[in-house]
PDB file of C-alpha atoms and ligand atoms in Angstrom:
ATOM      1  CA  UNK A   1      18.961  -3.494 -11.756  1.00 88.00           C
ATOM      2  CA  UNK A   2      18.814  -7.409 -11.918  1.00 94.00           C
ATOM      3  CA  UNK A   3      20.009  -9.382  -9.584  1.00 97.00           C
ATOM      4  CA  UNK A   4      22.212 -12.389 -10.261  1.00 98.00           C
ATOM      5  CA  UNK A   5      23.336 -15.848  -9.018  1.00 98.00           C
ATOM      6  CA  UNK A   6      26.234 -16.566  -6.962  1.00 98.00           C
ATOM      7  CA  UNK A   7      28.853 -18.922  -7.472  1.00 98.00           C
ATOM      8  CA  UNK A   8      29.622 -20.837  -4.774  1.00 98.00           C
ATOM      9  CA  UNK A   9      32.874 -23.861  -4.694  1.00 98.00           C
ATOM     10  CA  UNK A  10      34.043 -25.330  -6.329  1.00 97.00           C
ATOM     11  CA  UNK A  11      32.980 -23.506  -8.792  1.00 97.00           C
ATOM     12  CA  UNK A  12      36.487 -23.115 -11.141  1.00 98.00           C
ATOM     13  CA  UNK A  13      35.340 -19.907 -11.924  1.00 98.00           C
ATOM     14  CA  UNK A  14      36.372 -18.483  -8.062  1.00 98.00           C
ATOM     15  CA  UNK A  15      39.935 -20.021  -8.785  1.00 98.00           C
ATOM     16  CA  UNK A  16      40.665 -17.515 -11.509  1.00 98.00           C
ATOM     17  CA  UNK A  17      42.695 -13.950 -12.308  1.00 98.00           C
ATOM     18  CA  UNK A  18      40.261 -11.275 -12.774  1.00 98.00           C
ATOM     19  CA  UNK A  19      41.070  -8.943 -15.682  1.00 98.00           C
ATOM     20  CA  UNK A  20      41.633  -4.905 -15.532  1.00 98.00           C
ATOM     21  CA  UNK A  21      38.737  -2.994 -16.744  1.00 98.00           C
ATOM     22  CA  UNK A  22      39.599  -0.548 -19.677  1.00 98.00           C
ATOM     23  CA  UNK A  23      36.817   2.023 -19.323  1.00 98.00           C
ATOM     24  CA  UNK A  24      34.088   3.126 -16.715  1.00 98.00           C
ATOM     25  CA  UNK A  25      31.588   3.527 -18.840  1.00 98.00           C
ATOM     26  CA  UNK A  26      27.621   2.259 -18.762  1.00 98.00           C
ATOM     27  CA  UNK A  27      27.714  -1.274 -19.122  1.00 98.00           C
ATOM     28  CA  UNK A  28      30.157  -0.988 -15.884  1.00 98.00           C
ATOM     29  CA  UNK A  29      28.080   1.547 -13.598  1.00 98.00           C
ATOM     30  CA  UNK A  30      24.989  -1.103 -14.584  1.00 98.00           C
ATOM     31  CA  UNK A  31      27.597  -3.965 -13.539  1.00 98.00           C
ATOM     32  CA  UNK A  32      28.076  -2.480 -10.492  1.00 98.00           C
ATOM     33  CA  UNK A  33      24.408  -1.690  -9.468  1.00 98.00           C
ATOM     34  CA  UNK A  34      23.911  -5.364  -9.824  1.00 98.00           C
ATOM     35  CA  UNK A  35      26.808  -6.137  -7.819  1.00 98.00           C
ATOM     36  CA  UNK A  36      25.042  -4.465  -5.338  1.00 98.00           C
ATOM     37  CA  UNK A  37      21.698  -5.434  -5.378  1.00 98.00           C
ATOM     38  CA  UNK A  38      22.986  -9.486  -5.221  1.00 98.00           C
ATOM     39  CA  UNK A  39      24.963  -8.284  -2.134  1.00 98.00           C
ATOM     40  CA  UNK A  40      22.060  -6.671  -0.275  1.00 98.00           C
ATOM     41  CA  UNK A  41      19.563  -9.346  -1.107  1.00 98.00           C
ATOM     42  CA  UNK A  42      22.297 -12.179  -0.438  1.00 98.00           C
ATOM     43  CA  UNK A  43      22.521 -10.446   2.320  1.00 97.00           C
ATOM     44  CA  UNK A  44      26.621  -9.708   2.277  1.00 98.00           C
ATOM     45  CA  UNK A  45      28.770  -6.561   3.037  1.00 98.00           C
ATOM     46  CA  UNK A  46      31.100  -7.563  -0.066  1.00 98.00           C
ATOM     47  CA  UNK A  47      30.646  -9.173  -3.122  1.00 98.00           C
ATOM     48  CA  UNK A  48      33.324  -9.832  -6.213  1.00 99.00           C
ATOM     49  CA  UNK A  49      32.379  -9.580 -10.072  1.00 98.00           C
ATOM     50  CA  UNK A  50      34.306 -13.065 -10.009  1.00 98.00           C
ATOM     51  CA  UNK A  51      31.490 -14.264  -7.544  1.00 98.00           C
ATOM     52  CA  UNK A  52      28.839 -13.877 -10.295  1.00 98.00           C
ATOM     53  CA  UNK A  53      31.043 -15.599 -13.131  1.00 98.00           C
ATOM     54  CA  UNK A  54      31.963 -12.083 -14.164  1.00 98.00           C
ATOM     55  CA  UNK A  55      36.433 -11.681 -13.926  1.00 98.00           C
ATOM     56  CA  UNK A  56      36.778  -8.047 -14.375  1.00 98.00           C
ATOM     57  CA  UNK A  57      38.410  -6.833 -11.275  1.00 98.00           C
ATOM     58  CA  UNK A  58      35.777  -4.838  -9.519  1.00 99.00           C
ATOM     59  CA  UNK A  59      34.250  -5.049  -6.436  1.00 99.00           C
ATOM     60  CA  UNK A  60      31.416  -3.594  -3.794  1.00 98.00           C
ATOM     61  CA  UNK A  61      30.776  -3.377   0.034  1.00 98.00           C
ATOM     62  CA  UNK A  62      28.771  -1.657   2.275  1.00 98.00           C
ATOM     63  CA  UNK A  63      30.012  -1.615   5.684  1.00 97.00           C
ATOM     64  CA  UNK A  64      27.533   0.349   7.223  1.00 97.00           C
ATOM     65  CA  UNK A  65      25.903  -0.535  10.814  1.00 94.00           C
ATOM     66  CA  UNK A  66      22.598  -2.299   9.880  1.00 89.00           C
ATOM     67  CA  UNK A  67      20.508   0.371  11.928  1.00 92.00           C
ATOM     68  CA  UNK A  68      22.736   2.792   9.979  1.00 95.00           C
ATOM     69  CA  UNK A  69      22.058   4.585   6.320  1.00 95.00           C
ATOM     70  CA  UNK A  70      23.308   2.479   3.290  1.00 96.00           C
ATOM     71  CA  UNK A  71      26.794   3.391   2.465  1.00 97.00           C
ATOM     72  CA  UNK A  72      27.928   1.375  -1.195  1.00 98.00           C
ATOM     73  CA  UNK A  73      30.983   1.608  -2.484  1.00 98.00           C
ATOM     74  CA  UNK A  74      32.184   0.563  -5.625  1.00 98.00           C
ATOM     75  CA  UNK A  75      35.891  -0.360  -6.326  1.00 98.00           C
ATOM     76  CA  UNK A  76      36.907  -0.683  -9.952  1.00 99.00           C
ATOM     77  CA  UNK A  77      41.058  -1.800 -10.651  1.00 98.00           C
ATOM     78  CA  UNK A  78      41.514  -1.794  -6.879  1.00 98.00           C
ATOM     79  CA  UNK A  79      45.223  -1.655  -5.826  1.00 98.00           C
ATOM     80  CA  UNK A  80      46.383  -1.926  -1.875  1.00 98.00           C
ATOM     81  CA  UNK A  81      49.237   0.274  -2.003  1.00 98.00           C
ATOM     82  CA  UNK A  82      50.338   0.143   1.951  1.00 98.00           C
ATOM     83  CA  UNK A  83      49.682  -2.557   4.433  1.00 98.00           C
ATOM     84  CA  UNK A  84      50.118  -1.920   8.189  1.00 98.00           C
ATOM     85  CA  UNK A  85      52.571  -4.304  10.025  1.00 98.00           C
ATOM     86  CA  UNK A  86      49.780  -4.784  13.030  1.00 98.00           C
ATOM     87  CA  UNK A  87      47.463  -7.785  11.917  1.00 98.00           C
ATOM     88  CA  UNK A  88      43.905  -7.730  13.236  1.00 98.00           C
ATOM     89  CA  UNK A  89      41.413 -10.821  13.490  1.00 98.00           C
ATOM     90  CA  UNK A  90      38.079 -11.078  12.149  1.00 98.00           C
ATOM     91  CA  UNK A  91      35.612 -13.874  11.929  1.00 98.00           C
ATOM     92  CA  UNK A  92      35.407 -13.803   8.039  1.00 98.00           C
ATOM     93  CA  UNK A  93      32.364 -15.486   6.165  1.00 98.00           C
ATOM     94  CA  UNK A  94      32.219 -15.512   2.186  1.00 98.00           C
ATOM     95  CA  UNK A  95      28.690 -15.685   0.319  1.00 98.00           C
ATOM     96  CA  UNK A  96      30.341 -18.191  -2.147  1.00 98.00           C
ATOM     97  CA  UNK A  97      31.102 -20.364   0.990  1.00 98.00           C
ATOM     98  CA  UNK A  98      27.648 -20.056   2.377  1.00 97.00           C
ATOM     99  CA  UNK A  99      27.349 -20.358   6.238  1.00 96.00           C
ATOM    100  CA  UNK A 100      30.762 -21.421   7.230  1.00 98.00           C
ATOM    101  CA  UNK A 101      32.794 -18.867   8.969  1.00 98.00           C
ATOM    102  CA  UNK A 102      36.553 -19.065  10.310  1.00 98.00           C
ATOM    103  CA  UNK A 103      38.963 -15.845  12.264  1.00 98.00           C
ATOM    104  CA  UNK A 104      41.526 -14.888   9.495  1.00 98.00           C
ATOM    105  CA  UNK A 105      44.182 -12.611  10.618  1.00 98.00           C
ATOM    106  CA  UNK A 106      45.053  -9.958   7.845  1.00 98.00           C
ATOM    107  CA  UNK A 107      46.778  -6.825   8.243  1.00 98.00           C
ATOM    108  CA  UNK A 108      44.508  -4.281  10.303  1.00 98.00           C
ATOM    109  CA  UNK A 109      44.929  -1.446   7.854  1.00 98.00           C
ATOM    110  CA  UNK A 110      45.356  -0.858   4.333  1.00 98.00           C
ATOM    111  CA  UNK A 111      45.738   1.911   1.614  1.00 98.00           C
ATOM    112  CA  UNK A 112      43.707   1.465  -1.623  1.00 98.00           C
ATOM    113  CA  UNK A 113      43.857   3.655  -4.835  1.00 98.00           C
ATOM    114  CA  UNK A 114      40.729   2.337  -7.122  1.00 98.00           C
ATOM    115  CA  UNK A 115      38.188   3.785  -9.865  1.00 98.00           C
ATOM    116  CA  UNK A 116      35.163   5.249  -8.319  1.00 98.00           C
ATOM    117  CA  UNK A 117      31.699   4.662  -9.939  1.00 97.00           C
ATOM    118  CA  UNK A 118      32.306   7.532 -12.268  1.00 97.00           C
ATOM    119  CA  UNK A 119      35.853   6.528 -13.086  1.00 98.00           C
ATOM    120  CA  UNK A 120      37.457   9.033 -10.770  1.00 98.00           C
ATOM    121  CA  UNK A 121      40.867   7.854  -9.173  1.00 98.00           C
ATOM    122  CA  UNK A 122      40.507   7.531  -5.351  1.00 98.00           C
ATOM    123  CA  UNK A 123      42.823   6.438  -2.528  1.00 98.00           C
ATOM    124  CA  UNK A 124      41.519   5.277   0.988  1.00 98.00           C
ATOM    125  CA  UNK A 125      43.092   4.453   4.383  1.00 98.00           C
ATOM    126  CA  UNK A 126      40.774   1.415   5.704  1.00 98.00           C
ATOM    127  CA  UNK A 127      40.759  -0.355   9.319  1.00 98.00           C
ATOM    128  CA  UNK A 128      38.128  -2.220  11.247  1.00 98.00           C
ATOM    129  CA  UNK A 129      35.478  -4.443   9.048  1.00 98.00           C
ATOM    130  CA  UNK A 130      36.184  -2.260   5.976  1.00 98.00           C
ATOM    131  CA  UNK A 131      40.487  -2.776   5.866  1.00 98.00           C
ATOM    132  CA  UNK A 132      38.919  -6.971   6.457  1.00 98.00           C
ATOM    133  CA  UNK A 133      36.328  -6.656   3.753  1.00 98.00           C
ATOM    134  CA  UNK A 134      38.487  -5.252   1.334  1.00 98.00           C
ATOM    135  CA  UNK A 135      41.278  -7.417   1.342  1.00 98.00           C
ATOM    136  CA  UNK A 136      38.917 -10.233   1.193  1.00 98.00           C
ATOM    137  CA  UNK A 137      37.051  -9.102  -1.749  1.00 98.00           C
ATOM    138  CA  UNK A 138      40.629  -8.038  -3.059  1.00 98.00           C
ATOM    139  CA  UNK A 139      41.714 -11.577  -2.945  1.00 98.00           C
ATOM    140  CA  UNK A 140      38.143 -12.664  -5.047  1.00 98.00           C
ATOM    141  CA  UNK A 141      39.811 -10.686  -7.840  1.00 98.00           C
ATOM    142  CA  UNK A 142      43.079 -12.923  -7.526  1.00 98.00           C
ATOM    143  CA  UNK A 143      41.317 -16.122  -7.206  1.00 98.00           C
ATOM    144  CA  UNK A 144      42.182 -16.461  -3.948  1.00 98.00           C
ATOM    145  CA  UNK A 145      39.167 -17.345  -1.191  1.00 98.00           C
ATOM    146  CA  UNK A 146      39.565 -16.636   3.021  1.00 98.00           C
ATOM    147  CA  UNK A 147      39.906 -20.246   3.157  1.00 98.00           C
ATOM    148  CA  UNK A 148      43.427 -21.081   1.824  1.00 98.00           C
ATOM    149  CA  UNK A 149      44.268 -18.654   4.712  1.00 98.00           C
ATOM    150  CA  UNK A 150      43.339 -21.991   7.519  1.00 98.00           C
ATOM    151  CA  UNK A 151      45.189 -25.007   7.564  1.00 98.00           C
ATOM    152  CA  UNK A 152      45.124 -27.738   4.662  1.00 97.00           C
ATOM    153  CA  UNK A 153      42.793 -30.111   7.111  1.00 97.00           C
ATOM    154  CA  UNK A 154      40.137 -27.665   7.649  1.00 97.00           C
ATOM    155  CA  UNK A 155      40.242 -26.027   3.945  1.00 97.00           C
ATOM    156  CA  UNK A 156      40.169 -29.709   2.673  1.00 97.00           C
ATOM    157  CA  UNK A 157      36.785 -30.611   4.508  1.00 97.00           C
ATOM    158  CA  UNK A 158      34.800 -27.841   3.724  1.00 98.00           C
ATOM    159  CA  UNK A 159      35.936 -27.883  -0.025  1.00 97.00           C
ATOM    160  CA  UNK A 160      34.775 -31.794   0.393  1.00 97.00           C
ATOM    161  CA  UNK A 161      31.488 -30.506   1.855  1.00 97.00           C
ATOM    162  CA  UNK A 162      30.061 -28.233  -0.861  1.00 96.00           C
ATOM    163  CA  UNK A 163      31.842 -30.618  -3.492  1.00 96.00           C
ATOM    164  CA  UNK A 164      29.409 -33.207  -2.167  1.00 95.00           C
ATOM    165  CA  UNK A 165      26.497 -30.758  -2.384  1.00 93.00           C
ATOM    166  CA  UNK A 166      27.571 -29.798  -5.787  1.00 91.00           C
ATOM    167  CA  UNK A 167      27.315 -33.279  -6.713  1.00 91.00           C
ATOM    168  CA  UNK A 168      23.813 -34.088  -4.966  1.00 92.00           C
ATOM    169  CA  UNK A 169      22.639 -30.672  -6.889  1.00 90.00           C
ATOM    170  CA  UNK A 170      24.130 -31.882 -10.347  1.00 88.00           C
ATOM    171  CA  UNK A 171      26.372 -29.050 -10.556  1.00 74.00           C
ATOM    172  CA  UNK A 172      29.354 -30.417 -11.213  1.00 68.00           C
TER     173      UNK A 172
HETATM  174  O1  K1U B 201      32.949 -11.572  -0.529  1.00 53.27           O
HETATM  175  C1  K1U B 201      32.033 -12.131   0.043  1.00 53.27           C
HETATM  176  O2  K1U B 201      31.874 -13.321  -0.065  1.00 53.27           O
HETATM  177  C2  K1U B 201      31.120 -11.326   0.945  1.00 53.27           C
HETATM  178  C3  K1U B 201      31.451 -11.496   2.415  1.00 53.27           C
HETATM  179  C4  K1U B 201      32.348 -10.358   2.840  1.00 53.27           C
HETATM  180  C5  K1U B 201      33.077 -10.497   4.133  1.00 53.27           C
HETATM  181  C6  K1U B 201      32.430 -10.788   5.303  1.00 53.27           C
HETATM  182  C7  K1U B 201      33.126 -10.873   6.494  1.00 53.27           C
HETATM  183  C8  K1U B 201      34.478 -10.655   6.505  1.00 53.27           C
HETATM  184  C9  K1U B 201      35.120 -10.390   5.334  1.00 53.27           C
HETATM  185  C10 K1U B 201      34.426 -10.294   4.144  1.00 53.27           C
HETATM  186  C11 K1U B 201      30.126 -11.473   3.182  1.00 53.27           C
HETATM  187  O3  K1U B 201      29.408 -10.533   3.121  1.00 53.27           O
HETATM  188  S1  K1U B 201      29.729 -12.870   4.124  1.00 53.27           S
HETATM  189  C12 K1U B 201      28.181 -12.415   4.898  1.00 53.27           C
HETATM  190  C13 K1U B 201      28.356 -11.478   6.025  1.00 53.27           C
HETATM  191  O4  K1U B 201      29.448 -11.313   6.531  1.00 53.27           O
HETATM  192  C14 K1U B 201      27.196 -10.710   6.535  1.00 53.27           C
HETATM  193  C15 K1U B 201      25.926 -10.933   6.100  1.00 53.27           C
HETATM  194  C16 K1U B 201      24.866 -10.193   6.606  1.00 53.27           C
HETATM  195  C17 K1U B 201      25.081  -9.224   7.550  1.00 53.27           C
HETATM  196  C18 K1U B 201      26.355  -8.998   8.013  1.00 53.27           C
HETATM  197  C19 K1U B 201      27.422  -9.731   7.511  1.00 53.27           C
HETATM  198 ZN1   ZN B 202      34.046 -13.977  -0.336  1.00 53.27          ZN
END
């Protein structure tokens, strides 16, 4: 397992459409294990292929209390497939927007059919932090970060924030 770097904005890379994967196979179940060891160490409860440069449309969480036994979970061609009308709040935080967090209100539950680890079809019915997380890391695969969901003023300054860092780091 290796861990890798993560992209953080403005980082074009975040802005893009992740593509299907064809097969679970090897290469993909290695993926994956790295996907989780960046999140742990990070430390996160989500993390993107997108957010390490990679746009195959996979992701991984663990949701589990922190007193509690790991629980990962790896989501390969993830589809939400029913969305509840009730909308629950939850102060999201993103590991490519590093300590800046913001209440997003998303729909409280959600049905997802995905590719396990093996490549087995699944479907799950999500609330709480794990309906939030996935629709979050969901959105990672569509380019789409949790802060296009405030208003233009506050998305605006913290994109000018870390495009200042980025700048000061010789990133850009
Ligand atoms: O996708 C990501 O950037 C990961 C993100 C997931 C997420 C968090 C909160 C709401 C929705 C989605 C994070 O993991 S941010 C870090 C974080 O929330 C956390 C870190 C350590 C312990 C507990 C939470
Ligand atoms: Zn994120």
């Amino acid at each position: 397992m290796t861990k890798r770097s993560i992209v953080t904005i403005p980082d074009p890379v975040l802005r893009e459409v992740c593509a299907p994967v064809d097969t679970v196979d090897d290469d993909i179940r290695a993926l994956s294990d790295d996907m989780l060891e960046t999140m742990y160490d990070a430390p996160g409860i989500g993390l993107a292929a997108s957010q390490i440069g990679i746009l195959k449309r996979m992701f991984v969480l663990d949701v589990a209390k922190e007193d509690a036994p790991k629980e990962p979970m790896v989501f390969i061609n993830p589809k939400i497939v029913w969305s509840s009308e009730d909308l629950s709040v939850y102060q999201e935080g993103c590991l490519s927007i590093p300590e800046y967090f913001e209440d997003v209100e998303r729909p409280a539950e959600v049905m997802v059919q995905f590719l396990d680890r093996e490549g087995a079809e699944k479907e799950i019915r999500a609330n709480g932090l794990l309906a939030t997380c996935v629709q979050h890391e969901l959105d990672h695969l569509d380019g789409k970060l949790f802060i296009d969901y405030l208003s233009k003023l506050k998305r605006d300054r913290v994109i000018k924030k870390f495009t200042k860092q980025a700048k000061l780091a010789g990133k850009d």
